[in-house]
Amino acid sequence: IPSNTPGTGTCNLVPFGDTGTVTWSNQIYQTVATAADLGNAPGLITGLAFAPCGTGVHQNTRLRITLSHVPANFVLSSSFANNLPNPVAVLDTPNFAWNITAHQWNHIALQNAFAYDGLSDLVMQVIAEGNTNTGTLGMHRDIRQRVWANNWSTSPPLTGTVDSAALKWCVTMGSPTVDTF
């Protein structure tokens, strides 16, 4: 989402980037996929994938991913809670280590599947704490709406910055995958 071109697009630190400073260590991020992006078809979401700009290892002291149905043509607000009316935690894990390869989809299996209804838009929230990376930083992005915040230490802020620099992501529906962390 929005296209199947994982090797193109500007690189962006949010939400998986780190420059070795506290500023980028903790991040909260949301973006939205339309029903059309998801084929207007119901299905069981079992994984997500992202398109890194470099090869290496991405690590988090804690990684949390939440999904939520939202009405069609949903526009993100600066309030993180307002964008998640029906939150479902699909991944919440400490000490997350992820081997990433540049310019291709890099999958993350979910602990809990998400039953997508095929009609609604879908908001994805990532809370990445303790970001560290080896190799080139960031993920490929496109022109898509996102809301994000960084540079917090104890808990994510309630509001963030809304702009049009969302990362590219891929949704795995109904197919079994095996990922090693």
PDB file of C-alpha atoms in Angstrom:
ATOM      1  CA  ILE A   1       0.000   0.000   0.000  1.00  0.00           C
ATOM      2  CA  PRO A   2      -0.152   2.211  -1.950  1.00  0.00           C
ATOM      3  CA  SER A   3       1.768   0.231  -4.613  1.00  0.00           C
ATOM      4  CA  ASN A   4       3.737  -2.950  -5.104  1.00  0.00           C
ATOM      5  CA  THR A   5       7.063  -1.159  -5.544  1.00  0.00           C
ATOM      6  CA  PRO A   6       9.084  -1.890  -2.396  1.00  0.00           C
ATOM      7  CA  GLY A   7      12.344  -0.616  -3.909  1.00  0.00           C
ATOM      8  CA  THR A   8      11.209   2.892  -4.771  1.00  0.00           C
ATOM      9  CA  GLY A   9      10.383   6.006  -2.807  1.00  0.00           C
ATOM     10  CA  THR A  10      12.196   8.290  -0.442  1.00  0.00           C
ATOM     11  CA  CYS A  11      13.543   6.746   2.771  1.00  0.00           C
ATOM     12  CA  ASN A  12      12.001   7.830   6.065  1.00  0.00           C
ATOM     13  CA  LEU A  13      12.886   7.122   9.702  1.00  0.00           C
ATOM     14  CA  VAL A  14       9.314   6.890  11.019  1.00  0.00           C
ATOM     15  CA  PRO A  15       8.507   4.496  12.695  1.00  0.00           C
ATOM     16  CA  PHE A  16      11.457   2.110  12.337  1.00  0.00           C
ATOM     17  CA  GLY A  17      14.399   4.492  12.067  1.00  0.00           C
ATOM     18  CA  ASP A  18      17.155   5.362  14.474  1.00  0.00           C
ATOM     19  CA  THR A  19      20.077   7.738  14.302  1.00  0.00           C
ATOM     20  CA  GLY A  20      21.561   6.599  17.586  1.00  0.00           C
ATOM     21  CA  THR A  21      19.866   9.401  19.505  1.00  0.00           C
ATOM     22  CA  VAL A  22      16.977   9.554  21.958  1.00  0.00           C
ATOM     23  CA  THR A  23      15.075  11.676  19.407  1.00  0.00           C
ATOM     24  CA  TRP A  24      14.280   8.650  17.195  1.00  0.00           C
ATOM     25  CA  SER A  25      14.472   5.874  19.779  1.00  0.00           C
ATOM     26  CA  ASN A  26      10.721   5.831  20.576  1.00  0.00           C
ATOM     27  CA  GLN A  27       8.063   6.439  17.938  1.00  0.00           C
ATOM     28  CA  ILE A  28       4.306   6.106  17.499  1.00  0.00           C
ATOM     29  CA  TYR A  29       2.895   5.992  13.983  1.00  0.00           C
ATOM     30  CA  GLN A  30      -0.433   5.515  12.216  1.00  0.00           C
ATOM     31  CA  THR A  31      -1.473   5.229   8.589  1.00  0.00           C
ATOM     32  CA  VAL A  32      -4.601   4.117   6.766  1.00  0.00           C
ATOM     33  CA  ALA A  33      -5.335   1.637   3.986  1.00  0.00           C
ATOM     34  CA  THR A  34      -8.532   1.961   1.994  1.00  0.00           C
ATOM     35  CA  ALA A  35     -10.907  -0.912   1.323  1.00  0.00           C
ATOM     36  CA  ALA A  36      -9.834  -0.650  -2.336  1.00  0.00           C
ATOM     37  CA  ASP A  37      -6.168  -1.037  -1.288  1.00  0.00           C
ATOM     38  CA  LEU A  38      -7.207  -4.307   0.360  1.00  0.00           C
ATOM     39  CA  GLY A  39      -9.162  -5.553  -2.652  1.00  0.00           C
ATOM     40  CA  ASN A  40     -12.583  -4.853  -1.124  1.00  0.00           C
ATOM     41  CA  ALA A  41     -12.469  -8.434   0.114  1.00  0.00           C
ATOM     42  CA  PRO A  42     -12.854  -9.779   3.625  1.00  0.00           C
ATOM     43  CA  GLY A  43     -10.002 -11.862   4.947  1.00  0.00           C
ATOM     44  CA  LEU A  44      -7.871 -12.833   7.869  1.00  0.00           C
ATOM     45  CA  ILE A  45      -4.796 -10.577   8.145  1.00  0.00           C
ATOM     46  CA  THR A  46      -1.939 -12.749   9.427  1.00  0.00           C
ATOM     47  CA  GLY A  47       1.078 -10.590   8.662  1.00  0.00           C
ATOM     48  CA  LEU A  48       2.416  -7.244   7.535  1.00  0.00           C
ATOM     49  CA  ALA A  49       5.476  -6.322   5.508  1.00  0.00           C
ATOM     50  CA  PHE A  50       7.538  -3.174   5.078  1.00  0.00           C
ATOM     51  CA  ALA A  51      10.162  -2.046   2.543  1.00  0.00           C
ATOM     52  CA  PRO A  52      13.500  -1.084   4.142  1.00  0.00           C
ATOM     53  CA  CYS A  53      16.009   1.159   2.431  1.00  0.00           C
ATOM     54  CA  GLY A  54      18.959  -0.890   3.666  1.00  0.00           C
ATOM     55  CA  THR A  55      20.035  -4.327   4.798  1.00  0.00           C
ATOM     56  CA  GLY A  56      20.834  -5.121   8.414  1.00  0.00           C
ATOM     57  CA  VAL A  57      19.115  -5.826  11.706  1.00  0.00           C
ATOM     58  CA  HIS A  58      16.341  -3.708  13.166  1.00  0.00           C
ATOM     59  CA  GLN A  59      15.744  -4.097  16.894  1.00  0.00           C
ATOM     60  CA  ASN A  60      13.209  -2.807  19.396  1.00  0.00           C
ATOM     61  CA  THR A  61      13.061  -3.146  23.145  1.00  0.00           C
ATOM     62  CA  ARG A  62       9.294  -3.428  22.543  1.00  0.00           C
ATOM     63  CA  LEU A  63       7.217  -3.475  19.354  1.00  0.00           C
ATOM     64  CA  ARG A  64       3.432  -3.093  19.346  1.00  0.00           C
ATOM     65  CA  ILE A  65       1.180  -3.133  16.281  1.00  0.00           C
ATOM     66  CA  THR A  66      -2.551  -2.434  16.439  1.00  0.00           C
ATOM     67  CA  LEU A  67      -5.167  -2.538  13.669  1.00  0.00           C
ATOM     68  CA  SER A  68      -8.644  -1.001  13.598  1.00  0.00           C
ATOM     69  CA  HIS A  69     -11.566  -0.837  11.191  1.00  0.00           C
ATOM     70  CA  VAL A  70     -12.581   2.744  10.404  1.00  0.00           C
ATOM     71  CA  PRO A  71     -15.284   4.142   8.100  1.00  0.00           C
ATOM     72  CA  ALA A  72     -14.612   4.329   4.355  1.00  0.00           C
ATOM     73  CA  ASN A  73     -12.724   7.421   3.187  1.00  0.00           C
ATOM     74  CA  PHE A  74     -11.287   7.881   6.672  1.00  0.00           C
ATOM     75  CA  VAL A  75      -9.068  10.904   7.281  1.00  0.00           C
ATOM     76  CA  LEU A  76      -6.555  10.628  10.109  1.00  0.00           C
ATOM     77  CA  SER A  77      -6.719  13.195  12.903  1.00  0.00           C
ATOM     78  CA  SER A  78      -3.831  14.292  15.105  1.00  0.00           C
ATOM     79  CA  SER A  79      -5.380  12.310  18.010  1.00  0.00           C
ATOM     80  CA  PHE A  80      -4.035   8.761  18.052  1.00  0.00           C
ATOM     81  CA  ALA A  81      -7.030   7.443  20.041  1.00  0.00           C
ATOM     82  CA  ASN A  82      -9.563   8.954  17.615  1.00  0.00           C
ATOM     83  CA  ASN A  83      -7.969   6.991  14.782  1.00  0.00           C
ATOM     84  CA  LEU A  84      -8.430   3.636  16.559  1.00  0.00           C
ATOM     85  CA  PRO A  85     -12.146   3.294  17.371  1.00  0.00           C
ATOM     86  CA  ASN A  86     -11.995  -0.535  17.484  1.00  0.00           C
ATOM     87  CA  PRO A  87      -8.367  -1.395  18.299  1.00  0.00           C
ATOM     88  CA  VAL A  88      -7.109  -4.952  18.027  1.00  0.00           C
ATOM     89  CA  ALA A  89      -3.570  -5.652  19.235  1.00  0.00           C
ATOM     90  CA  VAL A  90      -2.000  -7.956  16.643  1.00  0.00           C
ATOM     91  CA  LEU A  91       1.599  -7.864  17.922  1.00  0.00           C
ATOM     92  CA  ASP A  92       3.067  -6.916  21.297  1.00  0.00           C
ATOM     93  CA  THR A  93       6.530  -8.267  21.910  1.00  0.00           C
ATOM     94  CA  PRO A  94       9.622  -7.292  23.892  1.00  0.00           C
ATOM     95  CA  ASN A  95      13.165  -7.635  22.544  1.00  0.00           C
ATOM     96  CA  PHE A  96      12.134  -7.720  18.890  1.00  0.00           C
ATOM     97  CA  ALA A  97      14.932  -8.360  16.374  1.00  0.00           C
ATOM     98  CA  TRP A  98      14.159  -8.314  12.660  1.00  0.00           C
ATOM     99  CA  ASN A  99      16.625  -9.148   9.862  1.00  0.00           C
ATOM    100  CA  ILE A 100      15.822  -6.810   6.983  1.00  0.00           C
ATOM    101  CA  THR A 101      16.834  -6.824   3.322  1.00  0.00           C
ATOM    102  CA  ALA A 102      16.822  -3.629   1.284  1.00  0.00           C
ATOM    103  CA  HIS A 103      14.251  -2.806  -1.378  1.00  0.00           C
ATOM    104  CA  GLN A 104      11.924  -5.777  -0.890  1.00  0.00           C
ATOM    105  CA  TRP A 105       8.985  -6.677   1.311  1.00  0.00           C
ATOM    106  CA  ASN A 106      10.191  -7.785   4.740  1.00  0.00           C
ATOM    107  CA  HIS A 107       7.466  -9.668   6.587  1.00  0.00           C
ATOM    108  CA  ILE A 108       6.438  -9.566  10.223  1.00  0.00           C
ATOM    109  CA  ALA A 109       4.124 -12.359  11.363  1.00  0.00           C
ATOM    110  CA  LEU A 110       1.437 -11.311  13.815  1.00  0.00           C
ATOM    111  CA  GLN A 111       0.696 -12.931  17.167  1.00  0.00           C
ATOM    112  CA  ASN A 112      -3.030 -12.402  16.632  1.00  0.00           C
ATOM    113  CA  ALA A 113      -4.838 -12.456  13.309  1.00  0.00           C
ATOM    114  CA  PHE A 114      -7.164  -9.596  12.378  1.00  0.00           C
ATOM    115  CA  ALA A 115     -10.547 -10.330  10.764  1.00  0.00           C
ATOM    116  CA  TYR A 116     -10.828  -7.675   8.055  1.00  0.00           C
ATOM    117  CA  ASP A 117     -14.444  -7.036   6.955  1.00  0.00           C
ATOM    118  CA  GLY A 118     -13.751  -6.075   3.315  1.00  0.00           C
ATOM    119  CA  LEU A 119     -15.808  -2.865   3.554  1.00  0.00           C
ATOM    120  CA  SER A 120     -14.021  -0.567   5.979  1.00  0.00           C
ATOM    121  CA  ASP A 121     -10.757   1.306   5.746  1.00  0.00           C
ATOM    122  CA  LEU A 122      -8.009   0.011   8.038  1.00  0.00           C
ATOM    123  CA  VAL A 123      -5.766   1.989  10.385  1.00  0.00           C
ATOM    124  CA  MET A 124      -2.417   0.496  11.365  1.00  0.00           C
ATOM    125  CA  GLN A 125      -0.625   1.801  14.449  1.00  0.00           C
ATOM    126  CA  VAL A 126       2.998   0.973  15.241  1.00  0.00           C
ATOM    127  CA  ILE A 127       4.573   1.804  18.589  1.00  0.00           C
ATOM    128  CA  ALA A 128       8.296   1.154  18.280  1.00  0.00           C
ATOM    129  CA  GLU A 129      10.294   1.555  21.476  1.00  0.00           C
ATOM    130  CA  GLY A 130      14.068   1.390  21.712  1.00  0.00           C
ATOM    131  CA  ASN A 131      14.744   1.531  17.957  1.00  0.00           C
ATOM    132  CA  THR A 132      18.248   0.493  16.904  1.00  0.00           C
ATOM    133  CA  ASN A 133      19.483  -0.481  13.455  1.00  0.00           C
ATOM    134  CA  THR A 134      22.549  -1.766  11.697  1.00  0.00           C
ATOM    135  CA  GLY A 135      22.924  -0.763   8.075  1.00  0.00           C
ATOM    136  CA  THR A 136      21.022   1.975   6.244  1.00  0.00           C
ATOM    137  CA  LEU A 137      18.202   3.630   8.136  1.00  0.00           C
ATOM    138  CA  GLY A 138      14.545   3.923   7.302  1.00  0.00           C
ATOM    139  CA  MET A 139      11.801   2.496   5.149  1.00  0.00           C
ATOM    140  CA  HIS A 140      10.573   3.461   1.691  1.00  0.00           C
ATOM    141  CA  ARG A 141       7.593   5.798   1.676  1.00  0.00           C
ATOM    142  CA  ASP A 142       5.054   7.273  -0.682  1.00  0.00           C
ATOM    143  CA  ILE A 143       2.609  10.154  -0.625  1.00  0.00           C
ATOM    144  CA  ARG A 144      -0.012   8.890   1.803  1.00  0.00           C
ATOM    145  CA  GLN A 145      -1.435  10.293   5.027  1.00  0.00           C
ATOM    146  CA  ARG A 146       0.168   9.442   8.361  1.00  0.00           C
ATOM    147  CA  VAL A 147       0.232  10.749  11.948  1.00  0.00           C
ATOM    148  CA  TRP A 148       3.329  10.298  14.073  1.00  0.00           C
ATOM    149  CA  ALA A 149       5.294  11.411  17.109  1.00  0.00           C
ATOM    150  CA  ASN A 150       8.779  10.724  18.383  1.00  0.00           C
ATOM    151  CA  ASN A 151      11.156  11.828  21.132  1.00  0.00           C
ATOM    152  CA  TRP A 152       9.120  10.552  24.092  1.00  0.00           C
ATOM    153  CA  SER A 153      10.475   8.492  26.956  1.00  0.00           C
ATOM    154  CA  THR A 154       7.847   6.986  29.285  1.00  0.00           C
ATOM    155  CA  SER A 155       4.633   6.705  27.258  1.00  0.00           C
ATOM    156  CA  PRO A 156       3.478   7.739  23.782  1.00  0.00           C
ATOM    157  CA  PRO A 157       1.892  11.182  23.468  1.00  0.00           C
ATOM    158  CA  LEU A 158      -1.840  11.545  22.847  1.00  0.00           C
ATOM    159  CA  THR A 159      -1.409  13.588  19.650  1.00  0.00           C
ATOM    160  CA  GLY A 160       1.023  13.742  16.763  1.00  0.00           C
ATOM    161  CA  THR A 161       1.902  15.441  13.505  1.00  0.00           C
ATOM    162  CA  VAL A 162      -0.258  14.740  10.448  1.00  0.00           C
ATOM    163  CA  ASP A 163       1.460  14.819   7.044  1.00  0.00           C
ATOM    164  CA  SER A 164       1.663  12.932   3.732  1.00  0.00           C
ATOM    165  CA  ALA A 165       4.798  10.802   3.998  1.00  0.00           C
ATOM    166  CA  ALA A 166       3.487   7.357   5.011  1.00  0.00           C
ATOM    167  CA  LEU A 167       5.656   4.298   4.635  1.00  0.00           C
ATOM    168  CA  LYS A 168       4.853   1.600   2.121  1.00  0.00           C
ATOM    169  CA  TRP A 169       3.365  -1.533   3.616  1.00  0.00           C
ATOM    170  CA  CYS A 170       1.973  -4.855   2.545  1.00  0.00           C
ATOM    171  CA  VAL A 171      -0.813  -6.912   4.130  1.00  0.00           C
ATOM    172  CA  THR A 172      -0.706 -10.722   4.208  1.00  0.00           C
ATOM    173  CA  MET A 173      -4.201 -12.210   4.175  1.00  0.00           C
ATOM    174  CA  GLY A 174      -5.001 -15.811   4.898  1.00  0.00           C
ATOM    175  CA  SER A 175      -1.703 -17.324   3.876  1.00  0.00           C
ATOM    176  CA  PRO A 176       0.432 -19.108   6.424  1.00  0.00           C
ATOM    177  CA  THR A 177       3.935 -17.766   6.931  1.00  0.00           C
ATOM    178  CA  VAL A 178       6.865 -18.654   9.135  1.00  0.00           C
ATOM    179  CA  ASP A 179       9.053 -15.847  10.423  1.00  0.00           C
ATOM    180  CA  THR A 180      12.042 -16.129  12.741  1.00  0.00           C
ATOM    181  CA  PHE A 181      12.918 -13.383  15.223  1.00  0.00           C
TER     182      PHE A 181
END
